[in-house]
Phi, psi and omega in degrees: 000138177284137180300135179089352184258139182286149176293148181237145174233128189241123178232160172248127180298159173304310182303312188294315178298322176303309182300316183293323183298314186290321177295314184069195179059039178080017181297309187300311183293326182292308177294337171293318175304314180294324177295324181288317177298321181295326178297327183278320195225070193292340183286356170296331177289183172261136186283124176278151184296328186241136187220174177239128175064230178272358179302128173256121175252134184236138181238149172219156180214141180256132181244140177298140172238156181264097183269355177303332177253359177266124173296138178287329186226117172294145175292147180296138181272000000 
């Protein structure tokens, strides 16, 4: 840890983990990668309004998207 930097804890809620497990297809691994990135750079999240003492809380939320109708690679024009 860098000197002068406050410790950072990034967690995935039990509800979010259960949703990822239900989705499957690498969702748990993707969220774990995001959690690790947020631990390195917490300001990627949105600052929450309330904190205790000198603690700063950031939150983030992933929204599902329907990729079944979105082509991964657009056709050349």
